Each structure stands twice: as C-alpha cells, then as structure tokens.
C-alpha cells in the first residue's frame, strides 16, 4: 500500500485515490499541428525513477493532485494540489 | 544435446538417467554477432530460433539480463487463445495458436500445451450480443471452435460456478473458444532456448545491456555488463523495459507505459477446473485455470498506477480475491501459495509493435500489454521475418509505431489512448 498525503485530507491509503497518468504532459493549442497533438496524446517518457503524475482523491475530497513518485521504489517525494488557486482558497497545506 | 525420443527416455530410465547432456550451453559472449536479440524471454528466444530455422541465419546471440524464464516468461498466467476481433490481431493470434498446436513437436520439448478451452462468462444480453459479433468474426476467419453457450451447456460443463440468480452479476451464458487453453510457461522458455542453442544461437545470461552505441542512423554495438559487443542487426524484445532501452538508443518517447500486473497461485488441489474461466464485468476482471500440479493459477487487473517494480500491492490482492469468491465461491477456504508481479508494456491502443525503427538496423518487438505469452511463437516468427528480410510482412504491417499518426488504433476494448485501461 502506498500512503499519499492529501493536502486537503491528510495521509490516506492509495486505494482511496485513482491514478490519472503522466502529470508532465502539456496539451498544445487547439489549432496546433497534428504532430504536436499526436505527441501529447500518444507518446510518453515512461520514466523509470521519479516522475510527476496526477491522482484524484475519488473516495475523499475528489481533488486532483500532482504527486512526485518514484516508479521503481514507489516512494512519494511530494504531493500538491493540481489547482493551486483552489488549495489557497481552501487553506490546504502546500 | 540429447534429443527426447521414446527410446531415449526408455534407455535413460534403464541406465539411471546418467546419459542426458546439458540442455543448452553457457557461452562467453563473442565480440561480434550478425544479429543480437536483446531480451531472453519467450519473444527473444523464439525470434532467435526462427531466425535460424526459417531464415538460415547464423551468428546470432540472445542477451538476457537475468536468467532464462525469470522475467515475464515466468510471471504470466499461461493462457493461450486467439479470440481477438480486430483485423490484424485476429489473423496474428490465429497464426500463433496454430504454431502452439505443433510447438512440442517443433521444439522436441513438451510444452504441455493443453487445449482445454477458454470460457469467457457473459452477464447481460448486451455482452452476449457483443461476444456473438466477435465470435462470429472468428468463425468467418478460420476459428470454427468459437461458440456461444447458453446456461444449460455451461452448467453441464462447469457445474460449480456461482449460478445464483441473485448474484450481483448473474451468469447468462459464455463465449467459448475450444482450441484455447494453457501451456507450461517455463517449458516454453526452455524449449525455445534448447532448440535455438542446438542450432548454434548463443544464449548469454546475466548480460544486461547498459548502452547502445550509434553511428548516425545505425546501431554499431551494445555496451553490456559483460563487455562491448558489435552487431550487424539488433532487435529489442524487452517488454516492460522497452522505454529504457529506447532511451539508451537516444530515440526519445514511445506510445508505451510500464505497468505491473499481479498473478497468484493457490496450494495444489485435486482436479477442480478443466477449463480457463474468465470473469469480466462491471469493473471486475478475473481469469483462472488449474495447473497440472493442481494449483489454481489466477489473476486480475493491473495495479492501476505506472510502475517498474516487480512487486504487487495488497488492494489488488483483495480485489482479485473478491472476484474469485463471486465466480467460484468453492475457492473460499483455499490458501494462497504465492503471488507475484510482472512489468508490462501497456501500449496506447492495447496492441503490440513489431516494426522497424528510426535506426536502419534496429528492430522493435514491444507493447504486449496482457497478451504476450500466447503471442510468443508468432511474435518470434514475424520479428525473425522482419529482421531477415528488412521489410514488414503483410501480417504485421499495421503493428508499427506510426499507426497513431495514420489515425489507426487497433483497440480491442475500445478504451482509448490510456495504457492502464487496456487490460
């Protein structure tokens, strides 16, 4: 079991969360060339080591989080809200 | 290498089993090979075997970072089937199944292929319709063993499933492929290794690739933990770790994520289940068969988060146990013997890649998702064909890395470009 420290709810088991995916992807503008969209949708770094990824606390506050996690050891280095404005408004730990 | 024949088995039995020789050599790596296959799993070994057998190539090496059968070759749930519906997959897996049917003879090694049939349970009229479409496609394309069963036939064949009408998902029928079944996974690795070795292929274990040396658009050599080896052609067959080698070759990103899948085996039981039974409905996913030793071999879904670690987590153990109880409640007091996890290439459409790469003499075999075991004979067959002829066979022409750019996704589940959903 991985424990994820949700900035809104505190440390919880990862089974409360749903894994989103690679959090480092930035989607191009809607009118960007097809190749840029192809790369964003289909290609992945697939890092062996520390990566940024998204998780949603579906069985908790339902917030989306950005998690820095090692894909080999599963150690979590940092957790923060994916929407900093929301976190500030709700007074969550950052 | 002594061939296995009825006479040899009898004679060795009479003479204390003293005359058997090593099944394969343990050679030191040479400084150059015409073809190097990276990855001594089923796909790599099969590739080396068919390169020699079908194409007469010589001076071939297979590099394996650990030991033979220690990766996904020994971590799967040993199911062989060809009940795929999408064009491309359908013919490919059908060819693979045909190779399985003769594999023990081909390799002179008993891979214990058992065509005990594959029974996918159906739980709604919509599921029966969808399966009927798929299995009709199979019947029209060379698989006369595809059948849709009603409850009567299913109850007669597998009487101990949970047929309770008040089950959360009552069983309404099943999609059955009768030629499908299981094989002994270790024996497949050993059989291919032995057959390839006897044809002169060097199988080099404990030899991890640590670097890929390029000269412009070509691979010239591989840095390994056992020294530098130059190569005429190189193939990667390292599902689970494809992205790492791809990046060593300086080729950037792939449409692949590495995920881990757990599998389980129970304590040995007396004969209980003669078929492969698959339960997949409403988010549950469970497949089970009984090994010849009696253990119930089963598995479920991915652990849902990307990982390179060959170990599983407990929530999925619970999930799989719950699925087991809902479909085969008689397993309730059976004890688990082992559970383990393998790292897999989950691709963006759930289908694989056997293709040329941006480098002239580098070939790729990757992206096998859940389905690598059953694919291994055909996978080796077509990768060998690709390496020998330097052009994709018609059978694999859509299994290239560029298919997404052409707007083609060979997406059996219709799940979209999210690797973790292609279970």
mmCIF file with all atom_site columns, C-alpha atoms in Angstrom, chain B residues 232-329:
data_model
loop_
_atom_site.group_PDB
_atom_site.id
_atom_site.type_symbol
_atom_site.label_atom_id
_atom_site.label_alt_id
_atom_site.label_comp_id
_atom_site.label_asym_id
_atom_site.label_entity_id
_atom_site.label_seq_id
_atom_site.pdbx_PDB_ins_code
_atom_site.Cartn_x
_atom_site.Cartn_y
_atom_site.Cartn_z
_atom_site.occupancy
_atom_site.B_iso_or_equiv
_atom_site.pdbx_formal_charge
_atom_site.auth_seq_id
_atom_site.auth_comp_id
_atom_site.auth_asym_id
_atom_site.auth_atom_id
_atom_site.pdbx_PDB_model_num
ATOM 1  C CA . UNK B 1 232 ? 25.088  -6.289  -37.654 1.00 0.00 ? 232 UNK B CA 1
ATOM 2  C CA . UNK B 1 233 ? 21.451  -6.048  -36.655 1.00 0.00 ? 233 UNK B CA 1
ATOM 3  C CA . UNK B 1 234 ? 19.843  -5.527  -33.264 1.00 0.00 ? 234 UNK B CA 1
ATOM 4  C CA . UNK B 1 235 ? 16.341  -6.344  -32.049 1.00 0.00 ? 235 UNK B CA 1
ATOM 5  C CA . UNK B 1 236 ? 14.755  -5.274  -28.765 1.00 0.00 ? 236 UNK B CA 1
ATOM 6  C CA . UNK B 1 237 ? 12.327  -7.770  -27.232 1.00 0.00 ? 237 UNK B CA 1
ATOM 7  C CA . UNK B 1 238 ? 12.275  -6.449  -23.683 1.00 0.00 ? 238 UNK B CA 1
ATOM 8  C CA . UNK B 1 239 ? 8.621   -5.746  -22.949 1.00 0.00 ? 239 UNK B CA 1
ATOM 9  C CA . UNK B 1 240 ? 8.315   -3.951  -19.604 1.00 0.00 ? 240 UNK B CA 1
ATOM 10 C CA . UNK B 1 241 ? 11.602  -2.137  -20.102 1.00 0.00 ? 241 UNK B CA 1
ATOM 11 C CA . UNK B 1 242 ? 11.289  -1.112  -23.739 1.00 0.00 ? 242 UNK B CA 1
ATOM 12 C CA . UNK B 1 243 ? 11.261  2.617   -22.986 1.00 0.00 ? 243 UNK B CA 1
ATOM 13 C CA . UNK B 1 244 ? 14.535  2.351   -21.051 1.00 0.00 ? 244 UNK B CA 1
ATOM 14 C CA . UNK B 1 245 ? 16.390  0.722   -23.950 1.00 0.00 ? 245 UNK B CA 1
ATOM 15 C CA . UNK B 1 246 ? 14.711  3.040   -26.412 1.00 0.00 ? 246 UNK B CA 1
ATOM 16 C CA . UNK B 1 247 ? 16.083  5.999   -24.478 1.00 0.00 ? 247 UNK B CA 1
ATOM 17 C CA . UNK B 1 248 ? 19.540  4.388   -24.254 1.00 0.00 ? 248 UNK B CA 1
ATOM 18 C CA . UNK B 1 249 ? 19.451  4.386   -28.063 1.00 0.00 ? 249 UNK B CA 1
ATOM 19 C CA . UNK B 1 250 ? 18.604  8.110   -27.935 1.00 0.00 ? 250 UNK B CA 1
ATOM 20 C CA . UNK B 1 251 ? 15.242  7.628   -29.615 1.00 0.00 ? 251 UNK B CA 1
ATOM 21 C CA . UNK B 1 252 ? 13.006  9.580   -27.245 1.00 0.00 ? 252 UNK B CA 1
ATOM 22 C CA . UNK B 1 253 ? 9.450   8.687   -26.370 1.00 0.00 ? 253 UNK B CA 1
ATOM 23 C CA . UNK B 1 254 ? 7.238   5.700   -27.185 1.00 0.00 ? 254 UNK B CA 1
ATOM 24 C CA . UNK B 1 255 ? 3.466   5.094   -27.086 1.00 0.00 ? 255 UNK B CA 1
ATOM 25 C CA . UNK B 1 256 ? 4.048   2.807   -24.107 1.00 0.00 ? 256 UNK B CA 1
ATOM 26 C CA . UNK B 1 257 ? 3.786   2.938   -20.307 1.00 0.00 ? 257 UNK B CA 1
ATOM 27 C CA . UNK B 1 258 ? 5.162   0.283   -17.955 1.00 0.00 ? 258 UNK B CA 1
ATOM 28 C CA . UNK B 1 259 ? 2.579   -1.136  -15.571 1.00 0.00 ? 259 UNK B CA 1
ATOM 29 C CA . UNK B 1 260 ? 2.619   -4.108  -13.274 1.00 0.00 ? 260 UNK B CA 1
ATOM 30 C CA . UNK B 1 261 ? 0.221   -6.996  -13.249 1.00 0.00 ? 261 UNK B CA 1
ATOM 31 C CA . UNK B 1 262 ? -0.079  -9.486  -10.426 1.00 0.00 ? 262 UNK B CA 1
ATOM 32 C CA . UNK B 1 263 ? -0.740  -13.191 -10.645 1.00 0.00 ? 263 UNK B CA 1
ATOM 33 C CA . UNK B 1 264 ? -1.486  -15.766 -7.996  1.00 0.00 ? 264 UNK B CA 1
ATOM 34 C CA . UNK B 1 265 ? -1.252  -19.483 -7.400  1.00 0.00 ? 265 UNK B CA 1
ATOM 35 C CA . UNK B 1 266 ? -3.038  -21.413 -4.691  1.00 0.00 ? 266 UNK B CA 1
ATOM 36 C CA . UNK B 1 267 ? -1.993  -24.538 -2.842  1.00 0.00 ? 267 UNK B CA 1
ATOM 37 C CA . UNK B 1 268 ? -2.393  -27.667 -5.036  1.00 0.00 ? 268 UNK B CA 1
ATOM 38 C CA . UNK B 1 269 ? -5.898  -29.092 -5.194  1.00 0.00 ? 269 UNK B CA 1
ATOM 39 C CA . UNK B 1 270 ? -7.390  -32.227 -6.690  1.00 0.00 ? 270 UNK B CA 1
ATOM 40 C CA . UNK B 1 271 ? -8.755  -31.688 -10.233 1.00 0.00 ? 271 UNK B CA 1
ATOM 41 C CA . UNK B 1 272 ? -11.342 -28.920 -9.942  1.00 0.00 ? 272 UNK B CA 1
ATOM 42 C CA . UNK B 1 273 ? -11.387 -26.888 -13.119 1.00 0.00 ? 273 UNK B CA 1
ATOM 43 C CA . UNK B 1 274 ? -10.805 -28.309 -16.602 1.00 0.00 ? 274 UNK B CA 1
ATOM 44 C CA . UNK B 1 275 ? -11.015 -25.029 -18.476 1.00 0.00 ? 275 UNK B CA 1
ATOM 45 C CA . UNK B 1 276 ? -9.767  -21.479 -18.434 1.00 0.00 ? 276 UNK B CA 1
ATOM 46 C CA . UNK B 1 277 ? -12.597 -19.397 -16.960 1.00 0.00 ? 277 UNK B CA 1
ATOM 47 C CA . UNK B 1 278 ? -12.717 -15.637 -17.403 1.00 0.00 ? 278 UNK B CA 1
ATOM 48 C CA . UNK B 1 279 ? -14.970 -13.279 -15.464 1.00 0.00 ? 279 UNK B CA 1
ATOM 49 C CA . UNK B 1 280 ? -15.050 -9.673  -16.572 1.00 0.00 ? 280 UNK B CA 1
ATOM 50 C CA . UNK B 1 281 ? -17.960 -7.401  -15.820 1.00 0.00 ? 281 UNK B CA 1
ATOM 51 C CA . UNK B 1 282 ? -18.662 -4.120  -14.096 1.00 0.00 ? 282 UNK B CA 1
ATOM 52 C CA . UNK B 1 283 ? -15.048 -3.296  -13.307 1.00 0.00 ? 283 UNK B CA 1
ATOM 53 C CA . UNK B 1 284 ? -14.201 -6.805  -12.093 1.00 0.00 ? 284 UNK B CA 1
ATOM 54 C CA . UNK B 1 285 ? -11.644 -8.800  -14.033 1.00 0.00 ? 285 UNK B CA 1
ATOM 55 C CA . UNK B 1 286 ? -10.605 -12.319 -13.174 1.00 0.00 ? 286 UNK B CA 1
ATOM 56 C CA . UNK B 1 287 ? -9.194  -15.312 -15.042 1.00 0.00 ? 287 UNK B CA 1
ATOM 57 C CA . UNK B 1 288 ? -8.402  -18.715 -13.635 1.00 0.00 ? 288 UNK B CA 1
ATOM 58 C CA . UNK B 1 289 ? -7.152  -22.135 -14.636 1.00 0.00 ? 289 UNK B CA 1
ATOM 59 C CA . UNK B 1 290 ? -5.718  -25.105 -12.821 1.00 0.00 ? 290 UNK B CA 1
ATOM 60 C CA . UNK B 1 291 ? -2.112  -26.103 -13.388 1.00 0.00 ? 291 UNK B CA 1
ATOM 61 C CA . UNK B 1 292 ? -1.073  -29.707 -13.895 1.00 0.00 ? 292 UNK B CA 1
ATOM 62 C CA . UNK B 1 293 ? 0.373   -29.612 -10.389 1.00 0.00 ? 293 UNK B CA 1
ATOM 63 C CA . UNK B 1 294 ? -3.068  -28.723 -9.068  1.00 0.00 ? 294 UNK B CA 1
ATOM 64 C CA . UNK B 1 295 ? -2.527  -25.078 -8.131  1.00 0.00 ? 295 UNK B CA 1
ATOM 65 C CA . UNK B 1 296 ? -5.247  -22.646 -9.114  1.00 0.00 ? 296 UNK B CA 1
ATOM 66 C CA . UNK B 1 297 ? -3.476  -20.051 -11.281 1.00 0.00 ? 297 UNK B CA 1
ATOM 67 C CA . UNK B 1 298 ? -5.307  -16.759 -11.495 1.00 0.00 ? 298 UNK B CA 1
ATOM 68 C CA . UNK B 1 299 ? -5.039  -13.037 -11.973 1.00 0.00 ? 299 UNK B CA 1
ATOM 69 C CA . UNK B 1 300 ? -6.979  -9.846  -12.378 1.00 0.00 ? 300 UNK B CA 1
ATOM 70 C CA . UNK B 1 301 ? -6.388  -6.249  -13.259 1.00 0.00 ? 301 UNK B CA 1
ATOM 71 C CA . UNK B 1 302 ? -3.303  -4.071  -13.280 1.00 0.00 ? 302 UNK B CA 1
ATOM 72 C CA . UNK B 1 303 ? -2.283  -2.289  -10.102 1.00 0.00 ? 303 UNK B CA 1
ATOM 73 C CA . UNK B 1 304 ? -3.553  0.868   -11.861 1.00 0.00 ? 304 UNK B CA 1
ATOM 74 C CA . UNK B 1 305 ? -0.517  3.071   -11.361 1.00 0.00 ? 305 UNK B CA 1
ATOM 75 C CA . UNK B 1 306 ? 2.596   3.123   -13.507 1.00 0.00 ? 306 UNK B CA 1
ATOM 76 C CA . UNK B 1 307 ? 5.424   1.060   -12.075 1.00 0.00 ? 307 UNK B CA 1
ATOM 77 C CA . UNK B 1 308 ? 8.673   -0.687  -12.931 1.00 0.00 ? 308 UNK B CA 1
ATOM 78 C CA . UNK B 1 309 ? 8.702   -2.656  -9.659  1.00 0.00 ? 309 UNK B CA 1
ATOM 79 C CA . UNK B 1 310 ? 8.177   -6.395  -9.920  1.00 0.00 ? 310 UNK B CA 1
ATOM 80 C CA . UNK B 1 311 ? 6.001   -6.488  -6.828  1.00 0.00 ? 311 UNK B CA 1
ATOM 81 C CA . UNK B 1 312 ? 2.304   -6.017  -6.330  1.00 0.00 ? 312 UNK B CA 1
ATOM 82 C CA . UNK B 1 313 ? 0.124   -4.201  -3.837  1.00 0.00 ? 313 UNK B CA 1
ATOM 83 C CA . UNK B 1 314 ? -2.465  -5.510  -1.430  1.00 0.00 ? 314 UNK B CA 1
ATOM 84 C CA . UNK B 1 315 ? -5.625  -3.689  -2.598  1.00 0.00 ? 315 UNK B CA 1
ATOM 85 C CA . UNK B 1 316 ? -5.407  -5.660  -5.847  1.00 0.00 ? 316 UNK B CA 1
ATOM 86 C CA . UNK B 1 317 ? -4.949  -8.911  -3.920  1.00 0.00 ? 317 UNK B CA 1
ATOM 87 C CA . UNK B 1 318 ? -8.232  -8.145  -2.184  1.00 0.00 ? 318 UNK B CA 1
ATOM 88 C CA . UNK B 1 319 ? -9.889  -7.162  -5.456  1.00 0.00 ? 319 UNK B CA 1
ATOM 89 C CA . UNK B 1 320 ? -8.883  -10.421 -7.133  1.00 0.00 ? 320 UNK B CA 1
ATOM 90 C CA . UNK B 1 321 ? -9.924  -12.471 -4.091  1.00 0.00 ? 321 UNK B CA 1
ATOM 91 C CA . UNK B 1 322 ? -13.355 -10.829 -4.165  1.00 0.00 ? 322 UNK B CA 1
ATOM 92 C CA . UNK B 1 323 ? -13.730 -11.626 -7.863  1.00 0.00 ? 323 UNK B CA 1
ATOM 93 C CA . UNK B 1 324 ? -12.706 -15.228 -7.151  1.00 0.00 ? 324 UNK B CA 1
ATOM 94 C CA . UNK B 1 325 ? -15.373 -15.502 -4.474  1.00 0.00 ? 325 UNK B CA 1
ATOM 95 C CA . UNK B 1 326 ? -18.079 -14.093 -6.690  1.00 0.00 ? 326 UNK B CA 1
ATOM 96 C CA . UNK B 1 327 ? -17.439 -16.519 -9.547  1.00 0.00 ? 327 UNK B CA 1
ATOM 97 C CA . UNK B 1 328 ? -16.082 -19.630 -7.808  1.00 0.00 ? 328 UNK B CA 1
ATOM 98 C CA . UNK B 1 329 ? -17.248 -19.497 -4.173  1.00 0.00 ? 329 UNK B CA 1
#
